XYZ file of C-alpha atoms in Angstrom:
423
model
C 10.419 -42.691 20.995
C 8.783 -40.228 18.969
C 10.886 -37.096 18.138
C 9.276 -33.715 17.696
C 10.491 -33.590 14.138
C 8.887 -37.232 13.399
C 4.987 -35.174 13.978
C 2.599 -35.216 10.848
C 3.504 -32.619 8.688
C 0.226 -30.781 8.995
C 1.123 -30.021 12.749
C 4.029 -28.547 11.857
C 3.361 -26.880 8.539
C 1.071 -23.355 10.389
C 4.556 -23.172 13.079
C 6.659 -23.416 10.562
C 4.377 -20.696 8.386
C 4.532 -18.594 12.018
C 8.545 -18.558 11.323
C 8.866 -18.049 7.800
C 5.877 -15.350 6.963
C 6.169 -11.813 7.563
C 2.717 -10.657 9.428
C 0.261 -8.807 6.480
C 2.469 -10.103 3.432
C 0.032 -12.378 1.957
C -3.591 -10.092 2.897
C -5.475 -9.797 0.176
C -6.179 -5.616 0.990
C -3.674 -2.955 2.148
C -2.884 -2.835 5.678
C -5.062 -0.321 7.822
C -3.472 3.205 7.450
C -3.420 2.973 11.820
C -1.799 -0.568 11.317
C 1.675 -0.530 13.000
C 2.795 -3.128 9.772
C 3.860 -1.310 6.782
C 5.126 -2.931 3.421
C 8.634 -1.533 4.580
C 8.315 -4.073 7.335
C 7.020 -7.034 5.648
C 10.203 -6.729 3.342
C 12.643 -6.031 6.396
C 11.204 -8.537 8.496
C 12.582 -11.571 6.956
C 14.993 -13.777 8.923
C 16.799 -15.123 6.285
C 19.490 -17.280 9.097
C 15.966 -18.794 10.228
C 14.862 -20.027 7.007
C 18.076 -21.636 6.564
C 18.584 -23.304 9.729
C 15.535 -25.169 9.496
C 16.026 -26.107 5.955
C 19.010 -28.147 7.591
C 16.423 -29.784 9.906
C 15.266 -32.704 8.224
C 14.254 -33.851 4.499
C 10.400 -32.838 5.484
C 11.172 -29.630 6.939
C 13.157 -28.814 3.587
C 10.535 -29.427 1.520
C 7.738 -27.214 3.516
C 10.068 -24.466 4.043
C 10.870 -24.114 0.690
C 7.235 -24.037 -0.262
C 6.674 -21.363 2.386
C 10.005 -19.322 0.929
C 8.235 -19.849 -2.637
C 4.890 -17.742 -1.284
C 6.316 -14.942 -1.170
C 8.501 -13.608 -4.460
C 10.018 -10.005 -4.042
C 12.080 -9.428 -7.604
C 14.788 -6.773 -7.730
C 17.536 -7.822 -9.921
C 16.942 -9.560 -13.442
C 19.716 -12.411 -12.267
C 16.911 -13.595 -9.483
C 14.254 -13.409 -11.663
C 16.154 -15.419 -14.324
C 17.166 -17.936 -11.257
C 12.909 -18.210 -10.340
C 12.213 -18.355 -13.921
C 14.199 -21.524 -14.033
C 13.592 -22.992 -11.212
C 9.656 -22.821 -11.833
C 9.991 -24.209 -15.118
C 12.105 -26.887 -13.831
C 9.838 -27.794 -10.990
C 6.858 -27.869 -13.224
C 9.369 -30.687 -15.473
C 9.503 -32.752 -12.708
C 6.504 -32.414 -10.206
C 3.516 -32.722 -11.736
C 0.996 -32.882 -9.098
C 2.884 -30.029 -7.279
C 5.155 -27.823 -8.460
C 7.020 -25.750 -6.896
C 5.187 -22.157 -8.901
C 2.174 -23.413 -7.336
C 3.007 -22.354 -4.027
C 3.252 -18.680 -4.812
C 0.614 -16.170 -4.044
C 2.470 -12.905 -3.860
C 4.677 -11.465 -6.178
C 6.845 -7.782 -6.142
C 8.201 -6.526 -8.771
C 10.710 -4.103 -7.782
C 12.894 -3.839 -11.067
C 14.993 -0.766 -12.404
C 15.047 -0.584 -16.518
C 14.288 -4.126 -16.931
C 15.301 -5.275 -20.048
C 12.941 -7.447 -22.904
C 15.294 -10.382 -21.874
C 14.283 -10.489 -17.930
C 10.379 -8.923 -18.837
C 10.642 -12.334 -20.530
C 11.541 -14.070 -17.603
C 8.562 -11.762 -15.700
C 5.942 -13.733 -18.245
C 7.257 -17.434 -17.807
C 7.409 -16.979 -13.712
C 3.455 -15.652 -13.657
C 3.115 -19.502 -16.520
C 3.957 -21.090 -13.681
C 2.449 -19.503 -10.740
C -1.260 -20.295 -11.046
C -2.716 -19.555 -7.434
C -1.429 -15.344 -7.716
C -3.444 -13.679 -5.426
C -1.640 -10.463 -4.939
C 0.490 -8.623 -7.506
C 2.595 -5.548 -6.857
C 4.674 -3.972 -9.632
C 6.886 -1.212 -8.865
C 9.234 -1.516 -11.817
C 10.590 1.857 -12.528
C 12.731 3.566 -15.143
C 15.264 6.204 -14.870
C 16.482 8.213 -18.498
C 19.423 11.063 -18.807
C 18.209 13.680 -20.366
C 20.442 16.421 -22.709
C 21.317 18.092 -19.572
C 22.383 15.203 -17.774
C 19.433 15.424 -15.570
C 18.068 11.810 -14.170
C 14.060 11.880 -15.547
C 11.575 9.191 -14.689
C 10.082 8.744 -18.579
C 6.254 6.747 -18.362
C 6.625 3.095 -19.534
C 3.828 0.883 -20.361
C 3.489 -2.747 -18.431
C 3.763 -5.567 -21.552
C 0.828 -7.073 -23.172
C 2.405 -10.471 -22.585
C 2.878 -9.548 -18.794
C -0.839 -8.806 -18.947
C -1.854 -12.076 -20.839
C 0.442 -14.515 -18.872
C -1.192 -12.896 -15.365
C -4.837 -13.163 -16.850
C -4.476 -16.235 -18.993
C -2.710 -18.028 -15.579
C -4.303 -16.621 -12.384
C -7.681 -14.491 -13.380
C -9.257 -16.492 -10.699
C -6.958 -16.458 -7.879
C -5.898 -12.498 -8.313
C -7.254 -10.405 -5.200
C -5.068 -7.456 -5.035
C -3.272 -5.452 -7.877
C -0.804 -2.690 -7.818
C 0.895 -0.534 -9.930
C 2.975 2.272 -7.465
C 5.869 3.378 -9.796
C 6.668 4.606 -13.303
C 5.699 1.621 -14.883
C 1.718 1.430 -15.652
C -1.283 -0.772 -17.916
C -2.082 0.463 -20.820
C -5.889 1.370 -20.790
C -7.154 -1.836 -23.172
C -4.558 -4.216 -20.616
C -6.219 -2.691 -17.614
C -9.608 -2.946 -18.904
C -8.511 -7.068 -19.906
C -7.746 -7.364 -16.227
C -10.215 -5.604 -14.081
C -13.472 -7.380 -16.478
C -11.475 -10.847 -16.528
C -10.427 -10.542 -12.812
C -13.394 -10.080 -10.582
C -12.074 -11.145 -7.718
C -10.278 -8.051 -7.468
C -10.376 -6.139 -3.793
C -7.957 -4.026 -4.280
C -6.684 -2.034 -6.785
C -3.856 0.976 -7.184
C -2.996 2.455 -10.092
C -0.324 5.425 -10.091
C -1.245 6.198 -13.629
C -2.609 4.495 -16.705
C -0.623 4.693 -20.055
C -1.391 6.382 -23.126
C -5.193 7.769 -24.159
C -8.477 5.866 -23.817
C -9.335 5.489 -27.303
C -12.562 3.715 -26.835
C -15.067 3.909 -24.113
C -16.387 0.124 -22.384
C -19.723 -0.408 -24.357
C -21.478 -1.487 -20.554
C -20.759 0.009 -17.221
C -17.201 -1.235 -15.873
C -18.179 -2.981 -12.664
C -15.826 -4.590 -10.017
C -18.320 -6.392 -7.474
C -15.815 -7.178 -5.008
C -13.386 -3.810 -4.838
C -13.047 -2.820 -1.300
C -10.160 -0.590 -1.559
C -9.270 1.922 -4.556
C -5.805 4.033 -4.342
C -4.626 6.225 -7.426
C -1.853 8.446 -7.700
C 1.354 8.363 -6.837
C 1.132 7.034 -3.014
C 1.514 8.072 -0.888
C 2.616 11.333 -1.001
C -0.346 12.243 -3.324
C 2.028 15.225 -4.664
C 0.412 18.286 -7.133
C 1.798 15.946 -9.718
C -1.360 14.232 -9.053
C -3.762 16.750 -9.598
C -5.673 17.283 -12.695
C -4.387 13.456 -13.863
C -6.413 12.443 -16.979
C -6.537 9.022 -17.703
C -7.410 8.757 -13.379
C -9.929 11.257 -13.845
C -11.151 9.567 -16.799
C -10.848 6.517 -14.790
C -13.223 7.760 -12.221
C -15.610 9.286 -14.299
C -16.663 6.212 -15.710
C -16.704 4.476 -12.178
C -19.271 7.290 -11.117
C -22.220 5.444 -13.432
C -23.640 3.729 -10.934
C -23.835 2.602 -7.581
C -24.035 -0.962 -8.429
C -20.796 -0.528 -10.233
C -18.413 -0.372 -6.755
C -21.042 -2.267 -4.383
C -18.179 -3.258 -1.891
C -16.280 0.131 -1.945
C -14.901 0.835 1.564
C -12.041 2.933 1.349
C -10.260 5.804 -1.293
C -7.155 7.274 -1.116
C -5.862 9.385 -3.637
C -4.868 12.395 -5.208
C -7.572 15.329 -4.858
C -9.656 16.637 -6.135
C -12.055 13.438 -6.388
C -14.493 13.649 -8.685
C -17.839 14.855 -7.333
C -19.806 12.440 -9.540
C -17.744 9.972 -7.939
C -18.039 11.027 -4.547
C -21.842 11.681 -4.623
C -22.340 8.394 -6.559
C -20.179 5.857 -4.114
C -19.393 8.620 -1.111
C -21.943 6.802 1.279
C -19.820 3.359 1.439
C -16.750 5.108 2.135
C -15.680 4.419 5.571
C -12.108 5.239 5.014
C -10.182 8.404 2.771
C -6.704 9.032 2.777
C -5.831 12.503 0.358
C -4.087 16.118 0.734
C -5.682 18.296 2.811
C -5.269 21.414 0.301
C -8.050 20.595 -1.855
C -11.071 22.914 -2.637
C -13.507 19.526 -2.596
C -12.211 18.290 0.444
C -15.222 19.797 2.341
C -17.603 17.856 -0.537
C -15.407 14.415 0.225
C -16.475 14.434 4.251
C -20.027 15.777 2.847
C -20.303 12.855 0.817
C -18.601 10.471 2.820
C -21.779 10.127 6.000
C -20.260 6.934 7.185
C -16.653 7.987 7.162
C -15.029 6.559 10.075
C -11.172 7.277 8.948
C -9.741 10.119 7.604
C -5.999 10.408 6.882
C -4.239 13.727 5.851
C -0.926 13.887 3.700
C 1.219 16.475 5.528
C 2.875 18.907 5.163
C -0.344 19.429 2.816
C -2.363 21.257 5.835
C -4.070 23.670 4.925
C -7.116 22.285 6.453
C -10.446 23.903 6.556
C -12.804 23.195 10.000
C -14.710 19.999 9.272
C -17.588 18.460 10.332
C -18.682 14.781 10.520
C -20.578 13.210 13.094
C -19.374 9.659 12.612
C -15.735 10.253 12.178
C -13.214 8.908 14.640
C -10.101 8.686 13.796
C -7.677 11.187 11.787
C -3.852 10.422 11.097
C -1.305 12.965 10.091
C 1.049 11.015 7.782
C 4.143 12.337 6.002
C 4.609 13.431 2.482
C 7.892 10.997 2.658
C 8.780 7.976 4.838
C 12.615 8.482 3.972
C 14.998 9.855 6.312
C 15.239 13.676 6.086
C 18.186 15.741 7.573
C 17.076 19.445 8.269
C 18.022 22.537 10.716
C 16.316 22.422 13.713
C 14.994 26.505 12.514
C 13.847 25.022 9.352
C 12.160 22.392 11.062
C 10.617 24.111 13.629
C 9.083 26.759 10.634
C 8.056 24.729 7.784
C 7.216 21.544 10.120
C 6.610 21.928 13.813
C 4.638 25.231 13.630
C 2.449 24.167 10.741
C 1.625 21.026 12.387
C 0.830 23.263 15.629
C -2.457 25.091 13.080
C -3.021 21.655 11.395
C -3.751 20.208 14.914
C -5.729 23.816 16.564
C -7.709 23.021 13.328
C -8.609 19.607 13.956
C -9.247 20.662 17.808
C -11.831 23.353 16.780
C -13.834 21.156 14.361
C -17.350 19.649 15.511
C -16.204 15.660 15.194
C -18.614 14.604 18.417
C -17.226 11.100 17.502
C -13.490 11.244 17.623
C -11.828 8.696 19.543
C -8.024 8.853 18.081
C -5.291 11.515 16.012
C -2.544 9.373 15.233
C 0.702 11.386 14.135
C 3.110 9.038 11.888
C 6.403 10.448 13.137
C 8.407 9.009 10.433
C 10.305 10.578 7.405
C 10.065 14.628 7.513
C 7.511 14.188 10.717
C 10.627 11.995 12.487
C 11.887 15.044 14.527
C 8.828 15.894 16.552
C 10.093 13.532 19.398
C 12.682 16.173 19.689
C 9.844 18.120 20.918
C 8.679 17.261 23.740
C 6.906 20.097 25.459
C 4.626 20.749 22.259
C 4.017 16.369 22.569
C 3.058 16.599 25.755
C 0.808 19.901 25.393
C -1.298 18.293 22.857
C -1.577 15.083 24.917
C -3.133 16.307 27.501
C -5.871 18.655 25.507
C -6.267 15.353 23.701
C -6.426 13.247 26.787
C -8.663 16.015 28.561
C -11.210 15.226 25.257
C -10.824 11.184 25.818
C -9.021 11.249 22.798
C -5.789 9.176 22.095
C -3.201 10.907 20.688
C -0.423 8.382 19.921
C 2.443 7.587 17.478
C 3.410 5.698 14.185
C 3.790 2.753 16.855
C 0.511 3.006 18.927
C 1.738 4.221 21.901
C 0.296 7.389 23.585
C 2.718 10.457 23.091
C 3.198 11.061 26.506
C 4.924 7.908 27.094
C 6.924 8.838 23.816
C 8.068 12.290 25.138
C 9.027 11.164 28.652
C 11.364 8.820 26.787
C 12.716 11.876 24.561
C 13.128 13.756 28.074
C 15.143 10.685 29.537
C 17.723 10.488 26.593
C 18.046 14.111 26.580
C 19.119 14.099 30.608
């Protein structure tokens, strides 16, 4: 009798995948800003007492879960990256046809002060990894300074990093990220994004050092659907004014033909208008402050604009109107856990959210099907408000508008559970 266990390998191989995959890790473009699955998640979500149960299974089950374990590489500490490092190498020794580096297609690097010892174990992982298809780095770097004060200096991502991710994976590479301290150097970037055209998504915090020398052709990525810079995604005033991203943008704003697949920008603000009146018209989704002077010029631009997403408590936001846009989320400066006095909260949170919302309620969007209010981080509390929830549901509701949470569910349902627990 044939067991379960005893099936072909390719039946079991996409369950298996179901079990050992968080949902979003390995797509190629950043989750929809409405998406309920946030990179928070995909990192929280694994069920490490799974993955080792079914390793016990049997000799075939070891062998595909441990390829599926491999897909997915999230680096924190310079002892696992030394362990991966070794294990790839010694993999690639002994399997030939398939080692084990092959199986990787997403990597994190999530590093504090990495030293040259473990950014040399960074470069013989990505040797060994050929099939890359997303890379994240958020390496960061913390300094003392004379006054004892912790200061996040700019460091520059290594040549060799650079080299050993072009050199090995140029063609596989869909999605690149930069979202810390840690950034390319403008002649590494430049390597990448004409090397790499693959690319779909990019996001660059910041770019080291000065562009010393302009491309001699237009920079063109033909398959960039998605473009983030700054540092997301609170977008703070650190952003604005950034040079080497304004630079960046400037020479993006060419050409049409130079971002023919461009779909959505988030960012700090102000955009540049040559940039937004060059690619504005693809745009279907922006994600920025709200207290810019251009942001009138972005929806202008922006015809087609089907999402817009507001950094708050940036909310200073000026009437708009679109007549495709239909959806607008009110996301929080920061997704960490903040502690304040319900006075405090209620001043510098719940009453400007109360103009940010009378604004959005007064402007001529004929097309608006959905305000979605991520109540996470410093926008956590306003389930502890249920009267002003329920007020705005129902002028929403009255408009056929959902009005719903970080979750997706309407806010009415969320405040009658806020009424129950508070009974």
């Amino acid at each position: 009798m044939v067991t379960l266990r005893d099936l072909p390998v390719e039946l079991w191989r996409p369950i298996l995948a179901s079990l050992v995959r968080s949902p979003g890790v390995l797509s190629s473009d950043r989750q929809d800003p409405f998406s309920e699955v946030r990179d928070i998640v995909i990192f929280l979500n694994r069920d490490v007492k799974t993955h080792l149960a079914l390793l016990l299974v049997c000799k075939v089950w070891h062998n595909v879960v441990t390829e599926l374990t491999h897909e997915h590489l999230h680096l924190t500490s310079a002892e696992q990256v030394a362990v991966i490092a070794n294990r790839f190498e010694e993999s690639r020794r002994h399997s030939i046809k398939h080692p084990l580096g092959t199986c990787t297609r997403r990597i994190d690097f999530q590093l504090s002060n990495p030293s040259d010892q473990c950014l040399n174990a960074l470069v013989r992982i990505l040797r060994c990894s050929p099939n890359i298809e997303i890379l994240v780095n958020s390496n960061y770097y913390m300094a003392l300074n004379p006054t004892f004060h912790i200061t996040p200096p700019q460091a520059q991502t290594r040549t060799e990093i650079i080299n050993a991710l072009i050199e090995t994976c140029s063609s596989s590479l869909r999605r690149i990220e930069w979202t810390s301290n840690e950034y390319p150097s403008w002649s590494d970037l430049m390597h990448v994004l004409q090397t790499a055209t693959g690319i779909t998504s990019l996001t660059l915090a910041n770019i080291y050092g000065n562009l010393t020398e302009r491309p001699s052709h237009y920079l063109t990525l033909p398959n960039l659907k998605t473009l983030v810079l700054g540092d997301s995604p609170s977008f703070s005033h650190a952003s604005l004014g950034n040079v080497p991203l304004n630079a960046f943008l400037t020479m993006l704003a060419k050409s049409p033909e130079q971002l023919p697949s461009l779909q959505r920008l988030e960012g700090f603000s102000p955009f540049s208008p040559d940039f937004l009146r060059t690619h504005g018209p693809k745009v279907r989704i922006v994600r920025t402050v709200a207290f810019t002077p251009l942001l009138n010029e972005i929806i202008a631009t922006c015809p087609n604009l089907d999402t817009f997403v507001t950094i708050f408590p940036h909310h200073i936001l000026d009437l708009l109107s679109h007549p495709s846009l239909k959806r607008i989320g009110i996301f929080p400066i920061s997704e960490d856990p903040v502690g304040v006095p319900q006075a405090i909260f209620s001043a510098y949170i719940m009453k400007p959210l109360e103009d940010l919302l009378c604004q959005i309620d007064e402007s001529q969007l004929p097309k608006l099907t959905q305000v979605r209010i991520r109540n996470i981080g410093t926008l956590a509390n306003i389930t502890e408000h249920p009267l002003f929830l329920q007020k705005w549901w129902k002028r929403w509701d009255s408009r056929g508008v959902r009005f719903d949470d970080k979750d997706g569910r309407p806010f009415n349902l969320v405040s009658s559970e806020s009424d129950k627990c508070t009974r």
